[in-house]
Amino acid sequence: QLQLVESGGGLVQPGGSLRLSCDVSGFTLDYYAIGWFRQAPGKGREGVSCISSGGGSTYYAGSVKGRFSISRDNAKNTVDLQMNSLKPEDTAVYYCAARRLTTVQAMCVRSLSDYWGQGTQVTVSS
């Protein structure tokens, strides 16, 4: 079974940092673009950051650009999201997702994916 498992979420104070990790099993990441998405209660799914299969292209939502950084290690089948200068409005469930044959812009803006993880909760609060 193809699976993506997120980890690293938790409670952090405003201005703090978290590093989310997505571990993939059942397939190799070499041919897949990977994205991080989030959804807060009562709100729609938002594409946060996406990275191309080779890692050469990235996309960041305007609200996180300059604060978040996405990276991948295809050999280890992992994708990380470094989250700095966190704000209360970053509070959401964060999902890792994979998709073939897409641009990072299309994947993130349209929130489209072939495979989804179960999500990890990120709460930013004093």
Tab-separated table of N, CA and C in Angstrom:
chain	number	residue	atom	x	y	z
A	1	GLN	N	0.845	-1.185	0.000
A	1	GLN	CA	0.000	0.000	0.000
A	1	GLN	C	0.888	1.245	0.000
A	2	LEU	N	0.536	2.214	-0.828
A	2	LEU	CA	1.274	3.465	-0.893
A	2	LEU	C	0.871	4.349	0.284
A	3	GLN	N	1.859	4.828	1.023
A	3	GLN	CA	1.573	5.620	2.208
A	3	GLN	C	2.517	6.810	2.334
A	4	LEU	N	1.988	7.905	2.869
A	4	LEU	CA	2.767	9.064	3.262
A	4	LEU	C	2.426	9.357	4.714
A	5	VAL	N	3.437	9.489	5.552
A	5	VAL	CA	3.237	9.689	6.980
A	5	VAL	C	3.949	10.952	7.419
A	6	GLU	N	3.179	11.902	7.950
A	6	GLU	CA	3.735	13.162	8.427
A	6	GLU	C	4.102	13.058	9.903
A	7	SER	N	5.109	13.814	10.304
A	7	SER	CA	5.499	13.904	11.700
A	7	SER	C	6.133	15.264	11.954
A	8	GLY	N	6.280	15.612	13.222
A	8	GLY	CA	6.950	16.846	13.598
A	8	GLY	C	6.037	17.960	14.057
A	9	GLY	N	4.736	17.765	13.966
A	9	GLY	CA	3.807	18.783	14.413
A	9	GLY	C	3.780	18.889	15.927
A	10	GLY	N	3.101	19.920	16.409
A	10	GLY	CA	2.995	20.126	17.841
A	10	GLY	C	2.586	21.541	18.173
A	11	LEU	N	2.773	21.900	19.433
A	11	LEU	CA	2.444	23.231	19.931
A	11	LEU	C	3.709	24.069	20.018
A	12	VAL	N	3.659	25.272	19.461
A	12	VAL	CA	4.812	26.162	19.470
A	12	VAL	C	4.336	27.594	19.683
A	13	GLN	N	5.164	28.407	20.312
A	13	GLN	CA	4.831	29.810	20.538
A	13	GLN	C	5.032	30.632	19.274
A	14	PRO	N	4.296	31.731	19.134
A	14	PRO	CA	4.527	32.612	17.989
A	14	PRO	C	5.991	33.015	17.885
A	15	GLY	N	6.509	33.000	16.667
A	15	GLY	CA	7.910	33.293	16.438
A	15	GLY	C	8.815	32.083	16.484
A	16	GLY	N	8.290	30.962	16.927
A	16	GLY	CA	9.070	29.746	17.020
A	16	GLY	C	9.161	29.012	15.703
A	17	SER	N	9.789	27.835	15.748
A	17	SER	CA	10.026	27.037	14.547
A	17	SER	C	9.627	25.586	14.759
A	18	LEU	N	9.247	24.943	13.676
A	18	LEU	CA	8.996	23.516	13.636
A	18	LEU	C	9.514	22.971	12.319
A	19	ARG	N	9.892	21.700	12.324
A	19	ARG	CA	10.299	21.032	11.107
A	19	ARG	C	9.408	19.809	10.910
A	20	LEU	N	8.614	19.835	9.857
A	20	LEU	CA	7.746	18.718	9.522
A	20	LEU	C	8.461	17.773	8.568
A	21	SER	N	8.191	16.490	8.731
A	21	SER	CA	8.800	15.490	7.875
A	21	SER	C	7.732	14.575	7.297
A	22	CYS	N	7.883	14.226	6.035
A	22	CYS	CA	6.993	13.302	5.353
A	22	CYS	C	7.795	12.081	4.927
A	23	ASP	N	7.452	10.928	5.478
A	23	ASP	CA	8.104	9.671	5.133
A	23	ASP	C	7.206	8.874	4.205
A	24	VAL	N	7.741	8.457	3.063
A	24	VAL	CA	6.963	7.793	2.028
A	24	VAL	C	7.365	6.328	1.930
A	25	SER	N	6.378	5.451	1.803
A	25	SER	CA	6.627	4.031	1.593
A	25	SER	C	5.726	3.518	0.480
A	26	GLY	N	6.163	2.467	-0.186
A	26	GLY	CA	5.371	1.862	-1.242
A	26	GLY	C	5.730	2.328	-2.643
A	27	PHE	N	6.439	3.435	-2.759
A	27	PHE	CA	6.885	3.911	-4.054
A	27	PHE	C	8.078	4.836	-3.873
A	28	THR	N	8.776	5.083	-4.957
A	28	THR	CA	9.938	5.950	-4.957
A	28	THR	C	9.536	7.358	-5.361
A	29	LEU	N	10.124	8.348	-4.710
A	29	LEU	CA	9.766	9.744	-4.944
A	29	LEU	C	10.315	10.320	-6.237
A	30	ASP	N	11.182	9.608	-6.908
A	30	ASP	CA	11.904	10.148	-8.065
A	30	ASP	C	10.996	10.756	-9.130
A	31	TYR	N	9.806	10.213	-9.302
A	31	TYR	CA	8.914	10.654	-10.375
A	31	TYR	C	7.746	11.494	-9.876
A	32	TYR	N	7.773	11.921	-8.642
A	32	TYR	CA	6.643	12.610	-8.047
A	32	TYR	C	7.023	13.990	-7.542
A	33	ALA	N	6.191	14.963	-7.885
A	33	ALA	CA	6.243	16.236	-7.185
A	33	ALA	C	5.602	16.044	-5.806
A	34	ILE	N	6.109	16.758	-4.814
A	34	ILE	CA	5.612	16.634	-3.451
A	34	ILE	C	5.145	17.997	-2.959
A	35	GLY	N	4.029	18.004	-2.259
A	35	GLY	CA	3.507	19.245	-1.727
A	35	GLY	C	3.115	19.134	-0.270
A	36	TRP	N	3.190	20.268	0.415
A	36	TRP	CA	2.642	20.399	1.753
A	36	TRP	C	1.404	21.279	1.675
A	37	PHE	N	0.311	20.779	2.217
A	37	PHE	CA	-0.959	21.484	2.234
A	37	PHE	C	-1.431	21.610	3.678
A	38	ARG	N	-2.320	22.543	3.913
A	38	ARG	CA	-2.857	22.698	5.256
A	38	ARG	C	-4.331	23.063	5.202
A	39	GLN	N	-5.024	22.733	6.285
A	39	GLN	CA	-6.427	23.048	6.393
A	39	GLN	C	-6.763	23.374	7.844
A	40	ALA	N	-7.272	24.568	8.063
A	40	ALA	CA	-7.730	24.992	9.371
A	40	ALA	C	-9.225	24.720	9.481
A	41	PRO	N	-9.744	24.546	10.700
A	41	PRO	CA	-11.180	24.295	10.869
A	41	PRO	C	-12.027	25.365	10.198
A	42	GLY	N	-12.988	24.932	9.387
A	42	GLY	CA	-13.877	25.856	8.710
A	42	GLY	C	-13.302	26.520	7.480
A	43	LYS	N	-12.082	26.160	7.107
A	43	LYS	CA	-11.444	26.756	5.950
A	43	LYS	C	-11.097	25.697	4.915
A	44	GLY	N	-10.885	26.133	3.696
A	44	GLY	CA	-10.538	25.233	2.626
A	44	GLY	C	-9.078	24.811	2.669
A	45	ARG	N	-8.769	23.806	1.885
A	45	ARG	CA	-7.402	23.312	1.792
A	45	ARG	C	-6.534	24.310	1.046
A	46	GLU	N	-5.343	24.555	1.562
A	46	GLU	CA	-4.430	25.540	1.004
A	46	GLU	C	-3.096	24.898	0.675
A	47	GLY	N	-2.606	25.157	-0.512
A	47	GLY	CA	-1.279	24.714	-0.875
A	47	GLY	C	-0.237	25.614	-0.244
A	48	VAL	N	0.615	25.053	0.592
A	48	VAL	CA	1.621	25.818	1.321
A	48	VAL	C	2.924	25.898	0.542
A	49	SER	N	3.428	24.739	0.132
A	49	SER	CA	4.683	24.672	-0.595
A	49	SER	C	4.754	23.370	-1.371
A	50	CYS	N	5.264	23.434	-2.590
A	50	CYS	CA	5.419	22.248	-3.423
A	50	CYS	C	6.807	22.241	-4.052
A	51	ILE	N	7.316	21.036	-4.316
A	51	ILE	CA	8.650	20.882	-4.872
A	51	ILE	C	8.613	19.852	-5.987
A	52	SER	N	9.338	20.103	-7.067
A	52	SER	CA	9.341	19.221	-8.222
A	52	SER	C	10.056	17.917	-7.919
A	53	SER	N	9.891	16.941	-8.819
A	53	SER	CA	10.449	15.610	-8.595
A	53	SER	C	11.959	15.622	-8.403
A	54	GLY	N	12.648	16.487	-9.126
A	54	GLY	CA	14.088	16.591	-9.001
A	54	GLY	C	14.555	17.632	-8.007
A	55	GLY	N	13.631	18.391	-7.458
A	55	GLY	CA	13.968	19.408	-6.480
A	55	GLY	C	14.388	20.742	-7.069
A	56	GLY	N	14.333	20.874	-8.395
A	56	GLY	CA	14.806	22.086	-9.035
A	56	GLY	C	13.829	23.242	-9.031
A	57	SER	N	12.559	22.957	-8.814
A	57	SER	CA	11.532	23.994	-8.814
A	57	SER	C	10.732	23.916	-7.526
A	58	THR	N	10.410	25.069	-6.969
A	58	THR	CA	9.607	25.134	-5.751
A	58	THR	C	8.552	26.213	-5.879
A	59	TYR	N	7.519	26.057	-5.081
A	59	TYR	CA	6.455	27.051	-5.002
A	59	TYR	C	6.133	27.287	-3.538
A	60	TYR	N	5.888	28.540	-3.190
A	60	TYR	CA	5.467	28.894	-1.838
A	60	TYR	C	4.266	29.818	-1.902
A	61	ALA	N	3.297	29.555	-1.056
A	61	ALA	CA	2.193	30.478	-0.917
A	61	ALA	C	2.718	31.816	-0.415
A	62	GLY	N	2.081	32.896	-0.863
A	62	GLY	CA	2.545	34.218	-0.471
A	62	GLY	C	2.593	34.427	1.026
A	63	SER	N	1.698	33.781	1.755
A	63	SER	CA	1.618	33.964	3.195
A	63	SER	C	2.784	33.321	3.952
A	64	VAL	N	3.519	32.407	3.308
A	64	VAL	CA	4.612	31.715	3.980
A	64	VAL	C	5.963	31.970	3.337
A	65	LYS	N	5.991	32.607	2.189
A	65	LYS	CA	7.242	32.856	1.486
A	65	LYS	C	8.199	33.653	2.367
A	66	GLY	N	9.432	33.186	2.445
A	66	GLY	CA	10.426	33.812	3.288
A	66	GLY	C	10.479	33.251	4.690
A	67	ARG	N	9.457	32.499	5.088
A	67	ARG	CA	9.415	31.900	6.423
A	67	ARG	C	9.539	30.383	6.381
A	68	PHE	N	8.994	29.760	5.341
A	68	PHE	CA	9.014	28.304	5.212
A	68	PHE	C	9.997	27.897	4.121
A	69	SER	N	10.529	26.684	4.236
A	69	SER	CA	11.438	26.148	3.236
A	69	SER	C	11.191	24.655	3.063
A	70	ILE	N	11.012	24.220	1.821
A	70	ILE	CA	10.766	22.816	1.522
A	70	ILE	C	12.030	22.178	0.959
A	71	SER	N	12.261	20.919	1.300
A	71	SER	CA	13.410	20.188	0.794
A	71	SER	C	13.056	18.714	0.674
A	72	ARG	N	13.831	17.979	-0.124
A	72	ARG	CA	13.553	16.557	-0.303
A	72	ARG	C	14.843	15.765	-0.421
A	73	ASP	N	14.761	14.509	-0.001
A	73	ASP	CA	15.851	13.558	-0.140
A	73	ASP	C	15.253	12.321	-0.788
A	74	ASN	N	15.350	12.241	-2.108
A	74	ASN	CA	14.719	11.146	-2.828
A	74	ASN	C	15.290	9.783	-2.445
A	75	ALA	N	16.576	9.736	-2.118
A	75	ALA	CA	17.198	8.475	-1.748
A	75	ALA	C	16.599	7.903	-0.470
A	76	LYS	N	16.171	8.773	0.426
A	76	LYS	CA	15.568	8.344	1.684
A	76	LYS	C	14.047	8.400	1.653
A	77	ASN	N	13.481	8.835	0.540
A	77	ASN	CA	12.026	8.964	0.396
A	77	ASN	C	11.429	9.860	1.485
A	78	THR	N	12.050	11.010	1.688
A	78	THR	CA	11.562	11.952	2.682
A	78	THR	C	11.478	13.354	2.101
A	79	VAL	N	10.521	14.115	2.606
A	79	VAL	CA	10.354	15.515	2.247
A	79	VAL	C	10.101	16.291	3.534
A	80	ASP	N	10.834	17.371	3.732
A	80	ASP	CA	10.719	18.163	4.941
A	80	ASP	C	10.177	19.552	4.644
A	81	LEU	N	9.553	20.132	5.646
A	81	LEU	CA	9.102	21.520	5.583
A	81	LEU	C	9.603	22.224	6.837
A	82	GLN	N	10.574	23.102	6.662
A	82	GLN	CA	11.084	23.907	7.762
A	82	GLN	C	10.211	25.143	7.904
A	83	MET	N	9.650	25.335	9.082
A	83	MET	CA	8.711	26.413	9.340
A	83	MET	C	9.301	27.333	10.398
A	84	ASN	N	9.629	28.558	10.005
A	84	ASN	CA	10.206	29.541	10.906
A	84	ASN	C	9.265	30.726	11.087
A	85	SER	N	9.515	31.499	12.129
A	85	SER	CA	8.722	32.697	12.415
A	85	SER	C	7.234	32.404	12.382
A	86	LEU	N	6.834	31.354	13.058
A	86	LEU	CA	5.452	30.892	13.003
A	86	LEU	C	4.494	31.902	13.619
A	87	LYS	N	3.312	31.984	13.020
A	87	LYS	CA	2.261	32.892	13.439
A	87	LYS	C	1.026	32.098	13.839
A	88	PRO	N	0.160	32.661	14.678
A	88	PRO	CA	-1.072	31.951	15.030
A	88	PRO	C	-1.888	31.525	13.819
A	89	GLU	N	-1.881	32.311	12.757
A	89	GLU	CA	-2.643	31.965	11.571
A	89	GLU	C	-2.064	30.786	10.800
A	90	ASP	N	-0.885	30.303	11.197
A	90	ASP	CA	-0.330	29.089	10.618
A	90	ASP	C	-0.934	27.831	11.230
A	91	THR	N	-1.727	27.982	12.270
A	91	THR	CA	-2.347	26.840	12.935
A	91	THR	C	-3.258	26.093	11.968
A	92	ALA	N	-3.017	24.801	11.812
A	92	ALA	CA	-3.786	23.976	10.880
A	92	ALA	C	-3.289	22.541	10.955
A	93	VAL	N	-4.017	21.654	10.295
A	93	VAL	CA	-3.519	20.307	10.046
A	93	VAL	C	-2.735	20.354	8.746
A	94	TYR	N	-1.508	19.875	8.770
A	94	TYR	CA	-0.638	19.898	7.607
A	94	TYR	C	-0.551	18.514	6.988
A	95	TYR	N	-0.727	18.459	5.673
A	95	TYR	CA	-0.736	17.211	4.931
A	95	TYR	C	0.384	17.184	3.903
A	96	CYS	N	1.015	16.051	3.777
A	96	CYS	CA	1.982	15.798	2.724
A	96	CYS	C	1.280	15.062	1.588
A	97	ALA	N	1.613	15.405	0.348
A	97	ALA	CA	0.952	14.793	-0.795
A	97	ALA	C	1.933	14.615	-1.950
A	98	ALA	N	1.616	13.673	-2.842
A	98	ALA	CA	2.463	13.365	-3.991
A	98	ALA	C	1.637	13.318	-5.264
A	99	ARG	N	2.224	13.790	-6.354
A	99	ARG	CA	1.541	13.775	-7.649
A	99	ARG	C	2.548	13.689	-8.788
A	100	ARG	N	2.190	12.925	-9.823
A	100	ARG	CA	3.003	12.823	-11.025
A	100	ARG	C	2.498	13.776	-12.099
A	101	LEU	N	3.377	14.108	-13.015
A	101	LEU	CA	3.016	14.858	-14.215
A	101	LEU	C	2.310	16.167	-13.873
A	102	THR	N	2.994	17.000	-13.136
A	102	THR	CA	2.433	18.278	-12.752
A	102	THR	C	3.539	19.309	-12.586
A	103	THR	N	3.176	20.568	-12.691
A	103	THR	CA	4.074	21.638	-12.293
A	103	THR	C	3.802	21.959	-10.832
A	104	VAL	N	4.789	22.526	-10.150
A	104	VAL	CA	4.598	22.833	-8.744
A	104	VAL	C	3.536	23.905	-8.566
A	105	GLN	N	3.447	24.826	-9.505
A	105	GLN	CA	2.427	25.862	-9.409
A	105	GLN	C	1.026	25.262	-9.503
A	106	ALA	N	0.812	24.390	-10.474
A	106	ALA	CA	-0.502	23.780	-10.636
A	106	ALA	C	-0.864	22.924	-9.431
A	107	MET	N	0.095	22.170	-8.918
A	107	MET	CA	-0.176	21.297	-7.788
A	107	MET	C	-0.587	22.101	-6.553
A	108	CYS	N	0.153	23.132	-6.244
A	108	CYS	CA	-0.110	23.894	-5.029
A	108	CYS	C	-1.326	24.803	-5.151
A	109	VAL	N	-1.453	25.493	-6.260
A	109	VAL	CA	-2.551	26.431	-6.423
A	109	VAL	C	-3.892	25.707	-6.490
A	110	ARG	N	-3.942	24.566	-7.150
A	110	ARG	CA	-5.190	23.821	-7.302
A	110	ARG	C	-5.387	22.749	-6.230
A	111	SER	N	-4.416	22.557	-5.365
A	111	SER	CA	-4.486	21.557	-4.290
A	111	SER	C	-4.806	20.171	-4.829
A	112	LEU	N	-4.146	19.797	-5.904
A	112	LEU	CA	-4.365	18.505	-6.537
A	112	LEU	C	-3.245	17.544	-6.175
A	113	SER	N	-3.611	16.275	-5.958
A	113	SER	CA	-2.618	15.272	-5.633
A	113	SER	C	-3.168	13.879	-5.870
A	114	ASP	N	-2.273	12.917	-6.052
A	114	ASP	CA	-2.654	11.516	-6.221
A	114	ASP	C	-2.690	10.761	-4.900
A	115	TYR	N	-1.795	11.110	-3.984
A	115	TYR	CA	-1.680	10.427	-2.702
A	115	TYR	C	-1.574	11.446	-1.584
A	116	TRP	N	-2.212	11.137	-0.458
A	116	TRP	CA	-2.249	12.039	0.687
A	116	TRP	C	-1.871	11.320	1.969
A	117	GLY	N	-1.189	12.033	2.858
A	117	GLY	CA	-0.916	11.513	4.184
A	117	GLY	C	-2.075	11.768	5.119
A	118	GLN	N	-1.916	11.351	6.366
A	118	GLN	CA	-2.997	11.475	7.348
A	118	GLN	C	-3.029	12.836	8.030
A	119	GLY	N	-1.961	13.593	7.929
A	119	GLY	CA	-1.892	14.920	8.502
A	119	GLY	C	-1.240	14.958	9.869
A	120	THR	N	-0.675	16.109	10.206
A	120	THR	CA	-0.110	16.351	11.521
A	120	THR	C	-0.521	17.746	11.980
A	121	GLN	N	-0.919	17.861	13.238
A	121	GLN	CA	-1.446	19.115	13.766
A	121	GLN	C	-0.324	20.066	14.140
A	122	VAL	N	-0.438	21.300	13.680
A	122	VAL	CA	0.462	22.382	14.069
A	122	VAL	C	-0.368	23.456	14.747
A	123	THR	N	-0.027	23.783	15.983
A	123	THR	CA	-0.734	24.808	16.735
A	123	THR	C	0.256	25.866	17.190
A	124	VAL	N	0.005	27.109	16.802
A	124	VAL	CA	0.864	28.234	17.170
A	124	VAL	C	0.076	29.113	18.130
A	125	SER	N	0.490	29.140	19.383
A	125	SER	CA	-0.262	29.855	20.403
A	125	SER	C	0.628	30.191	21.582
A	126	SER	N	0.308	31.307	22.248
A	126	SER	CA	0.984	31.673	23.478
A	126	SER	C	0.360	30.980	24.674
